[in-house]
Short mmCIF file of C-alpha atoms in Angstrom, two decimals:
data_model
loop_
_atom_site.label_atom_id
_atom_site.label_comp_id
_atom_site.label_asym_id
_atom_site.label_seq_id
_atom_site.Cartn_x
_atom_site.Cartn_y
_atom_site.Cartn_z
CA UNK A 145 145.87 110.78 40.67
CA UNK A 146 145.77 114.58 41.07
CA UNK A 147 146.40 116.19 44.58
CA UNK A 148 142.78 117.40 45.14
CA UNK A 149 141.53 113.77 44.54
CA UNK A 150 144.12 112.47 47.23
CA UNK A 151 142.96 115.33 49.39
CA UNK A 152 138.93 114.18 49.16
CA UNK A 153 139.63 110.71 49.91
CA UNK A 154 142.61 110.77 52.22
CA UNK A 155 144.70 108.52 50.06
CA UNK A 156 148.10 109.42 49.96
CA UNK A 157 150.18 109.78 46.70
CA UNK A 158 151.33 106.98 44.93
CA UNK A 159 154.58 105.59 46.24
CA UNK A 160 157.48 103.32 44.50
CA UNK A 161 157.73 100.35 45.49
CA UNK A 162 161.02 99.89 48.28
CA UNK A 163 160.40 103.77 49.05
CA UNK A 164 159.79 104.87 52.15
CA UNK A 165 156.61 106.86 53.49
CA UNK A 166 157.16 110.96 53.31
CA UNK A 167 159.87 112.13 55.58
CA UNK A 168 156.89 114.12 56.97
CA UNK A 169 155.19 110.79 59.03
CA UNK A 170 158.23 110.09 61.15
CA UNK A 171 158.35 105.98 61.12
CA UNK A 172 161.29 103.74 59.30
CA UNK A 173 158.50 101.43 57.91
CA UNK A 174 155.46 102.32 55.85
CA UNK A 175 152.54 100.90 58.13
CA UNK A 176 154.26 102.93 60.90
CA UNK A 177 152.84 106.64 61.41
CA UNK A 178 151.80 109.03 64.23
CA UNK A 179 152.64 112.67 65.11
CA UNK A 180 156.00 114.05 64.31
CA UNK A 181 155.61 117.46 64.48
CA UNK A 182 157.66 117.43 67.71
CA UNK A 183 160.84 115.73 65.96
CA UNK A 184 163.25 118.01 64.25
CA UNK A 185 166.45 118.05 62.44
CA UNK A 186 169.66 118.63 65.01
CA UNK A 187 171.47 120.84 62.44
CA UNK A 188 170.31 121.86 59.34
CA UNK A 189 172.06 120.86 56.16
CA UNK A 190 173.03 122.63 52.56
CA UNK A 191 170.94 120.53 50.70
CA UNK A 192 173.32 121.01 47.56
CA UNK A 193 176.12 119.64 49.21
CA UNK A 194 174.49 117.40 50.74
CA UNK A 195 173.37 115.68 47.88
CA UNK A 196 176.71 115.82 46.32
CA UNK A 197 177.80 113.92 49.57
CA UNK A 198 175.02 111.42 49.06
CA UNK A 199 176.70 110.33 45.58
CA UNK A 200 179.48 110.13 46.99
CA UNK A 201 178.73 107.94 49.95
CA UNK A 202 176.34 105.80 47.21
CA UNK A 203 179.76 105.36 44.65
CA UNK A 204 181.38 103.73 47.68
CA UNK A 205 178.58 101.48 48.66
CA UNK A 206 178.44 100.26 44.80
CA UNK A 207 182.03 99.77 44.97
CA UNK A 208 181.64 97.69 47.76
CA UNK A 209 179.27 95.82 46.15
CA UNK A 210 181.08 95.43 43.13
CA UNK A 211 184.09 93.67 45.09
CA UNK A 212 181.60 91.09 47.24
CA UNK A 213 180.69 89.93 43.25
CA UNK A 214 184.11 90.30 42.00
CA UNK A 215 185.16 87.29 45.28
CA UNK A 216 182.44 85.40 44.28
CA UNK A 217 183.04 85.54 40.42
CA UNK A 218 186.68 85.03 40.87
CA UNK A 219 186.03 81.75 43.96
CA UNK A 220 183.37 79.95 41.42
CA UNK A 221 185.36 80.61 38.01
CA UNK A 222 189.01 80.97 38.67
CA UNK A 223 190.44 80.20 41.70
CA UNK A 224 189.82 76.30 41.25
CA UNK A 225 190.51 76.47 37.15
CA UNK A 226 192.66 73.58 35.61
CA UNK A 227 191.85 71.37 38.46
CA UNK A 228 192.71 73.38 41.49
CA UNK A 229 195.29 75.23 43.20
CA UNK A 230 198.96 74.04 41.99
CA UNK A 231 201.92 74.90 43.76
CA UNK A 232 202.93 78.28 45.56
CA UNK A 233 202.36 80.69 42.72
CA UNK A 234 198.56 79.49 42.56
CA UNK A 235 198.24 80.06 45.83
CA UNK A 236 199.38 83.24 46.18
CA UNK A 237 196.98 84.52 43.32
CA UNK A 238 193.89 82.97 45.30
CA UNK A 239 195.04 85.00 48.25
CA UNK A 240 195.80 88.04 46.94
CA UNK A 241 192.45 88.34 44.72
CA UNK A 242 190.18 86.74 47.34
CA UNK A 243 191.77 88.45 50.40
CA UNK A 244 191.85 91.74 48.00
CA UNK A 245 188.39 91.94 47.01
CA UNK A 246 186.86 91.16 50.37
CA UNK A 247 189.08 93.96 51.88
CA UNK A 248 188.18 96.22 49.44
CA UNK A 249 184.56 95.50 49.76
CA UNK A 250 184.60 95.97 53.82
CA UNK A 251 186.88 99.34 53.50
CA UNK A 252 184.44 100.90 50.75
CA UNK A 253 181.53 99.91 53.10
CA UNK A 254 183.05 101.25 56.01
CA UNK A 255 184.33 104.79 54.49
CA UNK A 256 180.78 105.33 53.12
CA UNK A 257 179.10 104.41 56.56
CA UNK A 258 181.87 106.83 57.90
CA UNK A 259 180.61 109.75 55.13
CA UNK A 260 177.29 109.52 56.17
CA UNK A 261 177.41 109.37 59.49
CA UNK A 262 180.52 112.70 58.90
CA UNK A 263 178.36 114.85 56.55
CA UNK A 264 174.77 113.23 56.34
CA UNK A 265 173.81 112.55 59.51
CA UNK A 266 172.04 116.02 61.67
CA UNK A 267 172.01 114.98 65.26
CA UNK A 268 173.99 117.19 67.94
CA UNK A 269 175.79 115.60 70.50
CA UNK A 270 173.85 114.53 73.54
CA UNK A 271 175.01 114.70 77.21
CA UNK A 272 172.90 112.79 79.43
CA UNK A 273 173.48 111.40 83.37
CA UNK A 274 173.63 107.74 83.99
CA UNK A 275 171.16 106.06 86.19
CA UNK A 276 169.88 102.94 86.68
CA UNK A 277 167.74 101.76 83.25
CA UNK A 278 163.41 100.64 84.29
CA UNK A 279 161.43 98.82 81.82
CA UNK A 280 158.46 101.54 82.27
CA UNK A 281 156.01 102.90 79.75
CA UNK A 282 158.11 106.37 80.59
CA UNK A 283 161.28 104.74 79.46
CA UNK A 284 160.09 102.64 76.54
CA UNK A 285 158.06 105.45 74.94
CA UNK A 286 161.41 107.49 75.57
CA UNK A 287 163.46 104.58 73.56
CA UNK A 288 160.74 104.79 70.51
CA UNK A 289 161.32 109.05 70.32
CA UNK A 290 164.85 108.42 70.12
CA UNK A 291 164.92 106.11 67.68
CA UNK A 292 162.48 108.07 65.54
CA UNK A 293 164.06 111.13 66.20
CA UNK A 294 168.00 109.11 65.01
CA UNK A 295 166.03 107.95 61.94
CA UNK A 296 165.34 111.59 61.15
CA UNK A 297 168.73 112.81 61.32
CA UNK A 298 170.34 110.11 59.41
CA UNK A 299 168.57 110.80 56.72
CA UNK A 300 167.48 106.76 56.28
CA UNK A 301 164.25 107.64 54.87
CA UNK A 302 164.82 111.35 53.21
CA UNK A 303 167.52 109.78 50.74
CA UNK A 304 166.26 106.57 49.06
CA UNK A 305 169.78 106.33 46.97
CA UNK A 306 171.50 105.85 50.40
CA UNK A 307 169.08 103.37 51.97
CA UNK A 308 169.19 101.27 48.13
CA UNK A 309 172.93 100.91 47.62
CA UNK A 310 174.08 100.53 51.42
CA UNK A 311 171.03 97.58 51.32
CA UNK A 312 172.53 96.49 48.01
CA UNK A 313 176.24 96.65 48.90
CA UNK A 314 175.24 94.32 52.08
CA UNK A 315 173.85 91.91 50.15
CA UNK A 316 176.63 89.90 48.61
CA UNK A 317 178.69 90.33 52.23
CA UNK A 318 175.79 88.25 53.43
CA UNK A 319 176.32 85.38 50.76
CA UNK A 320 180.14 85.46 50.50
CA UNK A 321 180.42 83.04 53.30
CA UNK A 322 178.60 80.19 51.48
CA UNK A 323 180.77 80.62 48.60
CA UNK A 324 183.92 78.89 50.99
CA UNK A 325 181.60 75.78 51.43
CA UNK A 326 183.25 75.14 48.02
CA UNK A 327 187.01 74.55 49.87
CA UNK A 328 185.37 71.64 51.23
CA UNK A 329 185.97 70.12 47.78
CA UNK A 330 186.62 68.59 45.11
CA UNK A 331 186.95 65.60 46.90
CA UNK A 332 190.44 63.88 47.12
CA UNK A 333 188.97 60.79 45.63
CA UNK A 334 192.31 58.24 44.69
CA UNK A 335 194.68 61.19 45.23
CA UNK A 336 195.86 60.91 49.11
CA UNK A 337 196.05 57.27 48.76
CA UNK A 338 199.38 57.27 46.85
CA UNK A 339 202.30 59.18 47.25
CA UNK A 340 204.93 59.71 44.18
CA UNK A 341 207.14 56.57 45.70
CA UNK A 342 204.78 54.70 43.46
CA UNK A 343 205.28 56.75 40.10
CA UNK A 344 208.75 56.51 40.56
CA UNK A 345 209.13 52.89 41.27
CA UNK A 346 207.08 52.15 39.05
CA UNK A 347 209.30 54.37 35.82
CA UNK A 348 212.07 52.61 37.00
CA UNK A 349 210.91 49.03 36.92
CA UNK A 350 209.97 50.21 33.26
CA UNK A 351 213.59 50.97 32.82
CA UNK A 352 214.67 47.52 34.12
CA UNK A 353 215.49 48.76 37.32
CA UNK A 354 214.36 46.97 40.40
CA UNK A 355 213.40 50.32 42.14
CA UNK A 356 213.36 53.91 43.16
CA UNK A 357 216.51 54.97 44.35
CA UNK A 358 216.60 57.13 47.99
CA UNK A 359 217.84 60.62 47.79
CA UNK A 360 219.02 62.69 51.03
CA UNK A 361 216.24 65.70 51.51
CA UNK A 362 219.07 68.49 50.54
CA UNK A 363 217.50 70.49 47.79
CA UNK A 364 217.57 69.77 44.31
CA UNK A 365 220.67 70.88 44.24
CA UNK A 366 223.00 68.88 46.80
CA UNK A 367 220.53 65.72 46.46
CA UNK A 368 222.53 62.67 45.55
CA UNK A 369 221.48 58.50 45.80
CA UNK A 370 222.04 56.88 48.86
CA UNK A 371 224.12 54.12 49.95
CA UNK A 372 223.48 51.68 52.48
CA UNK A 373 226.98 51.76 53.74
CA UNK A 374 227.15 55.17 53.90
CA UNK A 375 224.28 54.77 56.95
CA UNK A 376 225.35 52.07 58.98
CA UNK A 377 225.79 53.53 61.95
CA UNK A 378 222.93 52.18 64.95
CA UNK A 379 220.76 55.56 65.98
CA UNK A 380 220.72 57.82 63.13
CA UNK A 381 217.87 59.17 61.16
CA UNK A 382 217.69 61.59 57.76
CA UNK A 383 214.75 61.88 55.70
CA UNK A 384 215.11 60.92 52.51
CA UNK A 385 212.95 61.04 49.07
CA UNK A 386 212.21 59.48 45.47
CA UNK A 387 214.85 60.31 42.99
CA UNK A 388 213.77 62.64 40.76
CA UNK A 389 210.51 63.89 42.75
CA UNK A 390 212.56 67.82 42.31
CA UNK A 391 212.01 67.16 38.26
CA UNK A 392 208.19 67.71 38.84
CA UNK A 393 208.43 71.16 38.41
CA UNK A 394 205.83 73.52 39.98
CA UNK A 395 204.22 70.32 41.25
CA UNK A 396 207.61 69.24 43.62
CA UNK A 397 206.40 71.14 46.10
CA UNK A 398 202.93 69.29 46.63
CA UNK A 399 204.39 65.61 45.99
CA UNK A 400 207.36 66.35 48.49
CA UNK A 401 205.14 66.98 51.30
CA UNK A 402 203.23 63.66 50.92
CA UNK A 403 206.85 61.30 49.72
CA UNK A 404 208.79 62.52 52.82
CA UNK A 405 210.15 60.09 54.47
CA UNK A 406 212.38 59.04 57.64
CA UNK A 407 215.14 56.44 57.30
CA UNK A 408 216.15 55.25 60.59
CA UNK A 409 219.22 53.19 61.52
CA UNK A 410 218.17 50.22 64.13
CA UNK A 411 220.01 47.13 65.47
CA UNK A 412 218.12 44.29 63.10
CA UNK A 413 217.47 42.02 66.74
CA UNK A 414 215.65 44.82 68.24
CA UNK A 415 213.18 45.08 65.02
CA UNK A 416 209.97 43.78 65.27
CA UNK A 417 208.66 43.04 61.71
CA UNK A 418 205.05 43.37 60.74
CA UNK A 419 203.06 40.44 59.58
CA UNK A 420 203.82 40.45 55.14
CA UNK A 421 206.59 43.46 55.83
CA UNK A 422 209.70 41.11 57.23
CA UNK A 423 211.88 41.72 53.85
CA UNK A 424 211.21 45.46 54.03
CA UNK A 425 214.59 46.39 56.09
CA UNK A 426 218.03 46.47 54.89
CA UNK A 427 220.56 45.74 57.85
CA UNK A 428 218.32 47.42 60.05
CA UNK A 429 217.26 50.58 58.28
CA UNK A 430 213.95 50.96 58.17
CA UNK A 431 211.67 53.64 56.74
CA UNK A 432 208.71 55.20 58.05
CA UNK A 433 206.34 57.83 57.11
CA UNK A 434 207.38 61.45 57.80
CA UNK A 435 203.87 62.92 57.91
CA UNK A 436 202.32 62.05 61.03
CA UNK A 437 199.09 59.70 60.97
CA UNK A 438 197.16 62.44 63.47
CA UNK A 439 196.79 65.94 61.95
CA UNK A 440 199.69 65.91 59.36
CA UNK A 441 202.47 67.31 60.92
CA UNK A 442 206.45 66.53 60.82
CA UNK A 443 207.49 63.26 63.21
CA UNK A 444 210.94 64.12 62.82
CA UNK A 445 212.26 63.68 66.38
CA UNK A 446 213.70 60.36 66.88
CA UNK A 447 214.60 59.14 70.62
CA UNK A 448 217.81 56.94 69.93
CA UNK A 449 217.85 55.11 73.21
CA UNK A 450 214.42 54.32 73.56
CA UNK A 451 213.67 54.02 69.48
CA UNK A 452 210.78 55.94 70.05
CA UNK A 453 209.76 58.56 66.59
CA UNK A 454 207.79 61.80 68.30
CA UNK A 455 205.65 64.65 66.77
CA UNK A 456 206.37 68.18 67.77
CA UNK A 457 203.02 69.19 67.27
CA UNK A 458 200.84 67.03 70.07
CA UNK A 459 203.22 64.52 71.60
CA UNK A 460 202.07 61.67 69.46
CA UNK A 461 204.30 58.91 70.17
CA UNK A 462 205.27 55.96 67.81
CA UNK A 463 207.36 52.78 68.34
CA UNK A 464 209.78 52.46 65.40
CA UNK A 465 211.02 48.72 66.30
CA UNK A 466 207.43 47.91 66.27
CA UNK A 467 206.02 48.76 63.04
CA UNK A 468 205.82 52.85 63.84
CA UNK A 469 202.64 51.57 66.77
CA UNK A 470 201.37 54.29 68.61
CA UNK A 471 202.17 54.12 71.74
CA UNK A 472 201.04 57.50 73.14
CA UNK A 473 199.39 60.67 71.60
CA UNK A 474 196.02 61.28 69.96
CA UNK A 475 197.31 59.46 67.00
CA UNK A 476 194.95 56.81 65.96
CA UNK A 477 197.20 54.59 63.38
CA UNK A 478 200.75 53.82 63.07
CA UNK A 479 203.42 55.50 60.89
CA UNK A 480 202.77 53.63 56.92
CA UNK A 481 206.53 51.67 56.15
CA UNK A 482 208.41 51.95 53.37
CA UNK A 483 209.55 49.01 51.34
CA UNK A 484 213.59 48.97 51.09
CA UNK A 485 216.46 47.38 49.55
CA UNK A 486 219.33 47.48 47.93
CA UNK A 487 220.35 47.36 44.42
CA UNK A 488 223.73 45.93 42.40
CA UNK A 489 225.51 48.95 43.03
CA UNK A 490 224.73 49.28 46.60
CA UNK A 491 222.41 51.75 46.83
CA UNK A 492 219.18 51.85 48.91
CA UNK A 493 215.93 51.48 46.61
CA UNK A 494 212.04 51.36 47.48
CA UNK A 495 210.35 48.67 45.90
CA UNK A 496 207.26 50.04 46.29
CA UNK A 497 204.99 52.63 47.71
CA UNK A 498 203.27 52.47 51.42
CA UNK A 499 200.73 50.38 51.79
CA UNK A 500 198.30 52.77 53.21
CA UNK A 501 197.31 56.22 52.61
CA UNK A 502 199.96 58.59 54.79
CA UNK A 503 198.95 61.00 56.81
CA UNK A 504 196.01 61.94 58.89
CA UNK A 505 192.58 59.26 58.43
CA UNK A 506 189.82 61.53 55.90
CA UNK A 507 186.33 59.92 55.23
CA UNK A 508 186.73 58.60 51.65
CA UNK A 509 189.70 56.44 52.95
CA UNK A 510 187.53 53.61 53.53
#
């Protein structure tokens, strides 16, 4: 359409679709409109440098973009590869690509904003005295110059590239947050109801062993077996683990936090056993779950003259001559116990894994 035909019928020329009106009608939107004759730039601009700055501030708004797809791309295709997360080293890869991408994605956003707004932008500053704010038609057509008059100077609707990439590099910042709906899962399914007390007991009944034997919690290097004798005295507790659980390699880590496991010395007439459980102590040792049964923390403090096994973390409470009740604390369930005895040489053994899933109570648990 030529400009003398748009001049006879009043059309104006044909626009792109996502651009705004001429710079010329004043309004942010296309159906807006009115005189603007009275709305000029605070500071005029070199336009050649200005559209160098415009690339500029448009390379950082695409970088930001780019990261907001890199988190997502790297979330939904690598973070949970092989199965999940496995051990420390996995973990620390998530973090540093998912916390590195999102950073870098906010910091390119907010040094282009910062360009613009620097070298872009053409408003003066603006003094003005402080009084009380009305709602009248004074005030509000006031408001609606000055925002007119801000939308000038930034430059929102003379430089489309801006306007497209900023809107572009927001985008995936928006949608980033549904991509962590995925740490709800996978689901745990049969893995929290085991531990690796069953694994082992179960390798070493295939060796003709009658079970697991206990080793002190010292590191896989000053780990040894445990005797019974060598923890007969009344009031003690260590915590103890599988044999073998530090030959699992990068997966120790995991399958130590969920075997832990407290062995406390009791005098056998104060023990209450549990209905099917009455063969699970050895001369008063008994064993408890270390992880407690409320959010997962440590119950490593052990009360010797009351018997009583406490959490750090929110006071839970648990009876350990009772079966590891809860007897105060926002715990809902008691500790899970440990099948023990002793083998030919003397040493104490689990016969078996707990009965129950450890730790905190999760949905699928059933």
């Amino acid at each position: 359409m030529s400009d003398e035909t748009n001049e006879t019928t009043g059309a104006g020329p044909e626009r792109v679709i996502g651009t705004p009106p001429p710079v010329k009608s004043g309004a942010l939107l296309a159906s807006g409109g009115g005189d603007t004759e009275e709305y000029k730039p605070g500071a005029e601009l070199d336009e050649r440098k200005a559209k160098k700055d415009e690339r500029i501030v448009a390379l950082f708004f695409l970088l930001a973009f780019a990261a907001s797809v890199g988190f997502m791309v790297y979330f939904i295709g690598w973070s949970g590869r092989n199965g999940g997360m496995h051990g420390l080293e996995r973990t620390r890869e998530s973090n540093f690509w998912l916390g590195g991408l999102m950073a870098l994605s906010f910091l390119a956003m907010g040094v282009g904003v910062t360009l613009w707004m620097r070298r872009l932008m053409t408003s003066v500053p603006i003094e003005q005295a402080r009084y009380d704010m009305a709602t009248d038609e004074e005030t509000r057509s006031s408001l609606a110059a000055d925002i007119k008059q801000g939308a000038l100077d930034s430059g929102l609707g003379k430089r489309p590239l801006l306007r497209r990439t900023l809107l572009l590099a927001a985008a995936p910042l928006g949608l980033a947050p549904l991509f962590l709906l995925r740490d709800l899962g996978p689901l745990p399914e049969k893995r929290l109801r085991h531990t690796y007390w069953a694994k082992a007991v179960a390798k070493a009944k295939e060796a003709g062993k009658p079970g697991v034997r206990l080793i002190v919690d010292s590191g896989p290097e000053a780990s040894a077996p445990l005797k019974a004798a060598d923890f007969n005295t009344p009031g003690g507790m260590i915590t103890v683990l599988p044999e073998g659980i530090y030959d699992l390699g990068h997966d120790a880590l995991t399958q130590i936090a969920k075997a832990s496991t407290i062995l406390i010395n009791i005098e056998p007439d104060k023990i209450k056993p549990v209905k099917g459980q009455e063969n699970w102590t050895v001369n008063g040792i008994i064993a408890y779950s270390k992880i407690c049964t409320h959010v997962g923390c440590p119950a490593a403090l052990y009360e010797q003259t009351t018997h009583h096994i406490l959490c750090p973390c929110h006071q839970s409470t648990f009876d350990a001559t009772d079966g590891a009740k809860v007897i105060f604390g926002p715990a809902a369930r008691p500790l899970p116990q440990l099948p023990l005895a002793v083998d030919e040489e003397g040493y104490l053994i689990a016969t078996g894994d707990f009965p129950e899933p450890i730790g905190p109570s999760y949905w699928e648990r059933g």
